[in-house]
């Protein structure tokens, strides 16, 4: 398997020079961030990332993410133009060496948390979602600004989107997923790339928005819509793992054995009694997931894709993009390397 690290480009306070010093590090996960969703990425921008990585002995072969627009998810008239542009972005990325493209199908909001800097007794901070902090909030009435929510929407636009998704419902969302996959997967196949679907985070409806990438039955359904290795998963242990109903090691074993995991996001999460959750350090005893059982499942099924240490805590006084500091992710990476080695796995460099 291949060790990867997310890098937000030149504006990221974390430098490629530092990322390359993490033992076993090979791949950079990045994206073109200055083009609005639905538009085409300039080739020079993609090449620029690839060149910057190559200059540090790293490979830019994973994109996270090419965003799927609300127009595509809602099935609005502009979707065909957005899907055409999406396909063009796949072709362009593949031309510069990208082999894996991460995306999600979450309506309106990507991950949802209620606080991004919750202090732990040891002085570190991390992202949390406490039901207590969400209760009673109604996005159709209240002015809600949860941390991490896309600032480009006005409160009014958010309300309209929530209404539109309410009308669409899960059945409509599935139809739009099918429409998208049937057009995009053949393009990925033809240029030797795989699409890696990130699960919904958290994996249950928030504010009544339909969310379907949540559990094994729905992952099975998603993968069967286009039964091709190019229609694969970015299996995020922390996202699926904040629902106690998901048995993560078993899911990893199943989809990896079927060669339908392209990319692993590896992190731990601590589920609290009321279903709230806290992002914890990667170490198994720090959270609710058995990280060794997850890595063992990957090794035993011959996983050959990419893995990255997902979200770290903020430790040692580091400040920066929540979840994406250097120190704790580097500790996570080293820990994962240890688990892989102890389970007899290989890290490709
Ligand atoms: C959070 C990330 C997600 C992920 C997207 C993929 O830190 O794991 O934002 O990149 O959902 O499209």
Short mmCIF file of N, CA and C in Angstrom, two decimals, residues 146-258:
data_model
loop_
_atom_site.label_atom_id
_atom_site.label_comp_id
_atom_site.label_asym_id
_atom_site.label_seq_id
_atom_site.Cartn_x
_atom_site.Cartn_y
_atom_site.Cartn_z
N UNK A 146 -22.22 26.73 11.45
CA UNK A 146 -21.38 25.72 12.06
C UNK A 146 -19.98 25.85 11.48
N UNK A 147 -18.97 25.58 12.30
CA UNK A 147 -17.61 25.71 11.80
C UNK A 147 -17.40 24.77 10.62
N UNK A 148 -16.69 25.25 9.61
CA UNK A 148 -16.37 24.38 8.48
C UNK A 148 -17.42 24.43 7.38
N UNK A 149 -18.57 25.06 7.64
CA UNK A 149 -19.58 25.13 6.60
C UNK A 149 -19.15 26.12 5.52
N UNK A 150 -19.51 25.78 4.31
CA UNK A 150 -19.15 26.59 3.16
C UNK A 150 -19.66 28.03 3.34
N UNK A 151 -18.72 28.95 3.44
CA UNK A 151 -19.08 30.34 3.68
C UNK A 151 -19.65 31.02 2.44
N UNK A 152 -19.56 30.31 1.29
CA UNK A 152 -19.99 30.99 0.07
C UNK A 152 -21.52 31.03 -0.05
N UNK A 153 -22.23 30.26 0.78
CA UNK A 153 -23.69 30.32 0.75
C UNK A 153 -24.19 31.32 1.77
N UNK A 154 -25.22 32.09 1.36
CA UNK A 154 -25.87 32.95 2.34
C UNK A 154 -26.85 32.06 3.11
N UNK A 155 -27.32 32.57 4.25
CA UNK A 155 -28.27 31.80 5.05
C UNK A 155 -29.53 31.49 4.23
N UNK A 156 -29.92 32.45 3.38
CA UNK A 156 -31.09 32.26 2.54
C UNK A 156 -30.86 31.12 1.53
N UNK A 157 -29.67 31.14 0.94
CA UNK A 157 -29.35 30.08 -0.04
C UNK A 157 -29.33 28.70 0.63
N UNK A 158 -28.78 28.68 1.83
CA UNK A 158 -28.75 27.40 2.57
C UNK A 158 -30.18 26.91 2.77
N UNK A 159 -31.06 27.83 3.15
CA UNK A 159 -32.47 27.43 3.37
C UNK A 159 -33.08 26.87 2.09
N UNK A 160 -32.81 27.57 0.98
CA UNK A 160 -33.40 27.09 -0.29
C UNK A 160 -32.86 25.70 -0.65
N UNK A 161 -31.56 25.52 -0.43
CA UNK A 161 -30.98 24.21 -0.73
C UNK A 161 -31.59 23.12 0.15
N UNK A 162 -31.75 23.45 1.43
CA UNK A 162 -32.30 22.44 2.35
C UNK A 162 -33.72 22.08 1.91
N UNK A 163 -34.48 23.08 1.49
CA UNK A 163 -35.84 22.79 1.00
C UNK A 163 -35.80 21.91 -0.24
N UNK A 164 -34.90 22.27 -1.16
CA UNK A 164 -34.81 21.50 -2.42
C UNK A 164 -34.44 20.04 -2.13
N UNK A 165 -33.51 19.84 -1.20
CA UNK A 165 -33.13 18.46 -0.88
C UNK A 165 -34.25 17.73 -0.16
N UNK A 166 -35.02 18.48 0.63
CA UNK A 166 -36.17 17.88 1.32
C UNK A 166 -37.13 17.30 0.29
N UNK A 167 -37.35 18.07 -0.79
CA UNK A 167 -38.26 17.59 -1.84
C UNK A 167 -37.66 16.42 -2.61
N UNK A 168 -36.35 16.50 -2.83
CA UNK A 168 -35.67 15.43 -3.60
C UNK A 168 -35.74 14.10 -2.85
N UNK A 169 -35.43 14.15 -1.56
CA UNK A 169 -35.45 12.94 -0.73
C UNK A 169 -34.38 11.93 -1.14
N UNK A 170 -34.33 10.85 -0.40
CA UNK A 170 -33.29 9.84 -0.67
C UNK A 170 -33.45 9.20 -2.05
N UNK A 171 -34.70 8.95 -2.43
CA UNK A 171 -34.93 8.28 -3.72
C UNK A 171 -34.40 9.15 -4.86
N UNK A 172 -34.66 10.44 -4.79
CA UNK A 172 -34.19 11.36 -5.83
C UNK A 172 -32.68 11.45 -5.84
N UNK A 173 -32.09 11.43 -4.65
CA UNK A 173 -30.62 11.51 -4.57
C UNK A 173 -29.99 10.27 -5.22
N UNK A 174 -30.57 9.11 -4.97
CA UNK A 174 -30.06 7.89 -5.60
C UNK A 174 -30.13 7.99 -7.13
N UNK A 175 -31.20 8.57 -7.63
CA UNK A 175 -31.33 8.70 -9.10
C UNK A 175 -30.22 9.59 -9.65
N UNK A 176 -29.94 10.65 -8.91
CA UNK A 176 -28.91 11.58 -9.40
C UNK A 176 -27.51 11.00 -9.26
N UNK A 177 -27.34 10.13 -8.27
CA UNK A 177 -26.06 9.42 -8.14
C UNK A 177 -25.87 8.54 -9.38
N UNK A 178 -26.92 7.82 -9.72
CA UNK A 178 -26.84 6.91 -10.87
C UNK A 178 -26.53 7.68 -12.15
N UNK A 179 -27.18 8.80 -12.34
CA UNK A 179 -26.97 9.62 -13.54
C UNK A 179 -25.50 10.05 -13.62
N UNK A 180 -24.96 10.46 -12.48
CA UNK A 180 -23.56 10.92 -12.41
C UNK A 180 -22.60 9.76 -12.68
N UNK A 181 -22.80 8.66 -11.95
CA UNK A 181 -21.84 7.54 -12.07
C UNK A 181 -21.81 6.99 -13.49
N UNK A 182 -22.96 6.90 -14.13
CA UNK A 182 -23.00 6.30 -15.48
C UNK A 182 -22.26 7.15 -16.50
N UNK A 183 -22.09 8.41 -16.21
CA UNK A 183 -21.36 9.28 -17.14
C UNK A 183 -19.88 9.43 -16.78
N UNK A 184 -19.61 9.39 -15.48
CA UNK A 184 -18.25 9.71 -15.03
C UNK A 184 -17.34 8.47 -14.97
N UNK A 185 -17.89 7.35 -14.51
CA UNK A 185 -17.03 6.16 -14.31
C UNK A 185 -16.39 5.69 -15.63
N UNK A 186 -17.13 5.66 -16.74
CA UNK A 186 -16.47 5.23 -17.98
C UNK A 186 -15.30 6.14 -18.36
N UNK A 187 -15.41 7.40 -18.05
CA UNK A 187 -14.31 8.33 -18.38
C UNK A 187 -13.09 8.02 -17.50
N UNK A 188 -13.34 7.81 -16.21
CA UNK A 188 -12.22 7.45 -15.31
C UNK A 188 -11.57 6.16 -15.81
N UNK A 189 -12.40 5.18 -16.13
CA UNK A 189 -11.88 3.89 -16.65
C UNK A 189 -10.98 4.12 -17.86
N UNK A 190 -11.46 4.94 -18.77
CA UNK A 190 -10.73 5.09 -20.03
C UNK A 190 -9.41 5.83 -19.83
N UNK A 191 -9.27 6.57 -18.74
CA UNK A 191 -7.95 7.19 -18.56
C UNK A 191 -7.17 6.57 -17.41
N UNK A 192 -7.54 5.39 -17.00
CA UNK A 192 -6.73 4.65 -16.01
C UNK A 192 -6.79 5.24 -14.61
N UNK A 193 -7.90 5.91 -14.30
CA UNK A 193 -8.04 6.46 -12.94
C UNK A 193 -9.22 5.78 -12.24
N UNK A 194 -9.22 5.87 -10.91
CA UNK A 194 -10.37 5.35 -10.17
C UNK A 194 -11.03 6.48 -9.40
N UNK A 195 -12.34 6.38 -9.28
CA UNK A 195 -13.10 7.34 -8.49
C UNK A 195 -13.26 6.75 -7.09
N UNK A 196 -12.98 7.57 -6.08
CA UNK A 196 -13.03 7.08 -4.70
C UNK A 196 -14.05 7.89 -3.90
N UNK A 197 -15.17 7.26 -3.63
CA UNK A 197 -16.29 7.93 -2.95
C UNK A 197 -16.05 8.00 -1.44
N UNK A 198 -16.07 9.21 -0.92
CA UNK A 198 -15.94 9.41 0.54
C UNK A 198 -17.31 9.29 1.18
N UNK A 199 -17.41 8.57 2.32
CA UNK A 199 -18.72 8.44 2.96
C UNK A 199 -19.19 9.75 3.59
N UNK A 200 -20.45 9.77 3.93
CA UNK A 200 -21.03 10.95 4.59
C UNK A 200 -20.50 11.02 6.02
N UNK A 201 -20.24 12.23 6.44
CA UNK A 201 -19.60 12.43 7.74
C UNK A 201 -20.35 13.50 8.52
N UNK A 202 -21.10 13.13 9.56
CA UNK A 202 -21.34 11.79 10.07
C UNK A 202 -22.35 11.03 9.19
N UNK A 203 -22.39 9.70 9.34
CA UNK A 203 -23.19 8.90 8.42
C UNK A 203 -24.66 8.78 8.82
N UNK A 204 -25.30 9.89 9.01
CA UNK A 204 -26.75 9.92 9.25
C UNK A 204 -27.24 11.31 8.87
N UNK A 205 -28.57 11.42 8.65
CA UNK A 205 -29.09 12.72 8.19
C UNK A 205 -28.86 13.83 9.21
N UNK A 206 -28.50 14.99 8.69
CA UNK A 206 -28.35 16.17 9.55
C UNK A 206 -29.37 17.18 9.05
N UNK A 207 -30.10 17.77 9.95
CA UNK A 207 -31.09 18.79 9.60
C UNK A 207 -32.04 18.31 8.50
N UNK A 208 -32.34 17.03 8.50
CA UNK A 208 -33.30 16.52 7.52
C UNK A 208 -32.76 16.39 6.11
N UNK A 209 -31.47 16.70 5.89
CA UNK A 209 -30.91 16.53 4.55
C UNK A 209 -30.73 15.04 4.28
N UNK A 210 -31.11 14.58 3.08
CA UNK A 210 -30.91 13.15 2.82
C UNK A 210 -29.44 12.83 2.73
N UNK A 211 -29.02 11.76 3.37
CA UNK A 211 -27.63 11.32 3.27
C UNK A 211 -27.67 9.82 3.08
N UNK A 212 -27.00 9.33 2.04
CA UNK A 212 -27.15 7.90 1.74
C UNK A 212 -25.84 7.11 1.81
N UNK A 213 -24.71 7.80 1.83
CA UNK A 213 -23.45 7.04 1.84
C UNK A 213 -23.06 6.81 3.30
N UNK A 214 -23.81 5.91 3.92
CA UNK A 214 -23.80 5.84 5.37
C UNK A 214 -23.54 4.47 5.98
N UNK A 215 -23.78 3.40 5.22
CA UNK A 215 -23.75 2.07 5.84
C UNK A 215 -23.47 1.01 4.77
N UNK A 216 -23.22 -0.20 5.22
CA UNK A 216 -22.83 -1.26 4.31
C UNK A 216 -23.87 -1.51 3.20
N UNK A 217 -25.14 -1.55 3.57
CA UNK A 217 -26.17 -1.83 2.55
C UNK A 217 -26.13 -0.76 1.45
N UNK A 218 -25.96 0.48 1.86
CA UNK A 218 -25.96 1.55 0.86
C UNK A 218 -24.65 1.60 0.07
N UNK A 219 -23.55 1.22 0.70
CA UNK A 219 -22.29 1.14 -0.06
C UNK A 219 -22.40 0.04 -1.11
N UNK A 220 -23.01 -1.08 -0.73
CA UNK A 220 -23.22 -2.16 -1.71
C UNK A 220 -24.03 -1.65 -2.89
N UNK A 221 -25.08 -0.92 -2.55
CA UNK A 221 -25.96 -0.40 -3.61
C UNK A 221 -25.18 0.57 -4.51
N UNK A 222 -24.41 1.44 -3.90
CA UNK A 222 -23.64 2.44 -4.64
C UNK A 222 -22.66 1.76 -5.60
N UNK A 223 -21.95 0.76 -5.09
CA UNK A 223 -20.92 0.10 -5.91
C UNK A 223 -21.55 -0.72 -7.03
N UNK A 224 -22.79 -1.19 -6.81
CA UNK A 224 -23.40 -2.02 -7.85
C UNK A 224 -24.01 -1.18 -8.98
N UNK A 225 -24.16 0.12 -8.77
CA UNK A 225 -24.75 0.96 -9.83
C UNK A 225 -23.87 0.91 -11.07
N UNK A 226 -22.56 1.01 -10.86
CA UNK A 226 -21.63 0.74 -11.96
C UNK A 226 -20.60 -0.23 -11.38
N UNK A 227 -20.70 -1.47 -11.78
CA UNK A 227 -19.89 -2.50 -11.15
C UNK A 227 -18.51 -2.56 -11.79
N UNK A 228 -17.70 -1.57 -11.45
CA UNK A 228 -16.37 -1.48 -12.06
C UNK A 228 -15.38 -1.09 -10.98
N UNK A 229 -14.13 -1.56 -11.08
CA UNK A 229 -13.13 -1.14 -10.09
C UNK A 229 -12.90 0.38 -10.11
N UNK A 230 -13.31 1.04 -11.20
CA UNK A 230 -13.15 2.50 -11.24
C UNK A 230 -14.21 3.18 -10.37
N UNK A 231 -15.22 2.42 -9.96
CA UNK A 231 -16.22 2.94 -9.03
C UNK A 231 -15.90 2.36 -7.66
N UNK A 232 -15.00 3.04 -6.95
CA UNK A 232 -14.47 2.51 -5.69
C UNK A 232 -14.73 3.45 -4.53
N UNK A 233 -14.21 3.04 -3.39
CA UNK A 233 -14.43 3.82 -2.17
C UNK A 233 -13.17 4.52 -1.69
N UNK A 234 -13.38 5.67 -1.08
CA UNK A 234 -12.39 6.24 -0.17
C UNK A 234 -12.98 5.90 1.19
N UNK A 235 -12.52 4.82 1.79
CA UNK A 235 -13.16 4.39 3.03
C UNK A 235 -12.57 5.16 4.21
N UNK A 236 -13.40 6.05 4.74
CA UNK A 236 -12.95 6.89 5.85
C UNK A 236 -13.43 6.25 7.15
N UNK A 237 -12.48 5.74 7.92
CA UNK A 237 -12.84 4.99 9.14
C UNK A 237 -13.54 5.90 10.16
N UNK A 238 -13.08 7.14 10.24
CA UNK A 238 -13.64 8.06 11.23
C UNK A 238 -15.05 8.52 10.87
N UNK A 239 -15.32 8.65 9.57
CA UNK A 239 -16.67 9.10 9.17
C UNK A 239 -17.68 8.00 9.39
N UNK A 240 -17.42 6.82 8.82
CA UNK A 240 -18.36 5.70 9.00
C UNK A 240 -18.36 5.25 10.45
N UNK A 241 -17.20 5.44 11.10
CA UNK A 241 -17.01 4.91 12.45
C UNK A 241 -17.68 5.73 13.54
N UNK A 242 -18.26 6.89 13.21
CA UNK A 242 -18.94 7.60 14.31
C UNK A 242 -20.39 7.14 14.42
N UNK A 243 -20.76 6.14 13.63
CA UNK A 243 -22.01 5.44 13.91
C UNK A 243 -21.62 4.06 14.43
N UNK A 244 -22.07 3.75 15.64
CA UNK A 244 -21.69 2.47 16.25
C UNK A 244 -22.27 1.29 15.46
N UNK A 245 -23.22 1.59 14.57
CA UNK A 245 -23.82 0.50 13.77
C UNK A 245 -22.86 -0.04 12.72
N UNK A 246 -21.90 0.77 12.32
CA UNK A 246 -20.95 0.33 11.29
C UNK A 246 -19.79 -0.43 11.92
N UNK A 247 -19.57 -1.66 11.48
CA UNK A 247 -18.46 -2.45 12.00
C UNK A 247 -17.28 -2.24 11.04
N UNK A 248 -16.40 -1.31 11.40
CA UNK A 248 -15.41 -0.85 10.42
C UNK A 248 -14.42 -1.93 9.98
N UNK A 249 -13.80 -2.69 10.89
CA UNK A 249 -12.85 -3.70 10.39
C UNK A 249 -13.52 -4.67 9.40
N UNK A 250 -14.76 -5.07 9.68
CA UNK A 250 -15.45 -6.01 8.77
C UNK A 250 -15.74 -5.35 7.43
N UNK A 251 -16.10 -4.09 7.45
CA UNK A 251 -16.38 -3.39 6.18
C UNK A 251 -15.09 -3.24 5.37
N UNK A 252 -14.02 -2.91 6.05
CA UNK A 252 -12.73 -2.76 5.36
C UNK A 252 -12.35 -4.09 4.72
N UNK A 253 -12.50 -5.16 5.49
CA UNK A 253 -12.13 -6.48 4.97
C UNK A 253 -12.96 -6.82 3.74
N UNK A 254 -14.24 -6.59 3.82
CA UNK A 254 -15.14 -6.94 2.71
C UNK A 254 -14.81 -6.16 1.43
N UNK A 255 -14.73 -4.84 1.55
CA UNK A 255 -14.54 -4.04 0.33
C UNK A 255 -13.11 -4.13 -0.20
N UNK A 256 -12.16 -4.33 0.69
CA UNK A 256 -10.79 -4.48 0.23
C UNK A 256 -10.64 -5.82 -0.50
N UNK A 257 -11.27 -6.87 0.03
CA UNK A 257 -11.21 -8.19 -0.63
C UNK A 257 -11.82 -8.12 -2.02
N UNK A 258 -12.84 -7.26 -2.17
CA UNK A 258 -13.49 -7.12 -3.49
C UNK A 258 -12.73 -6.14 -4.38
#
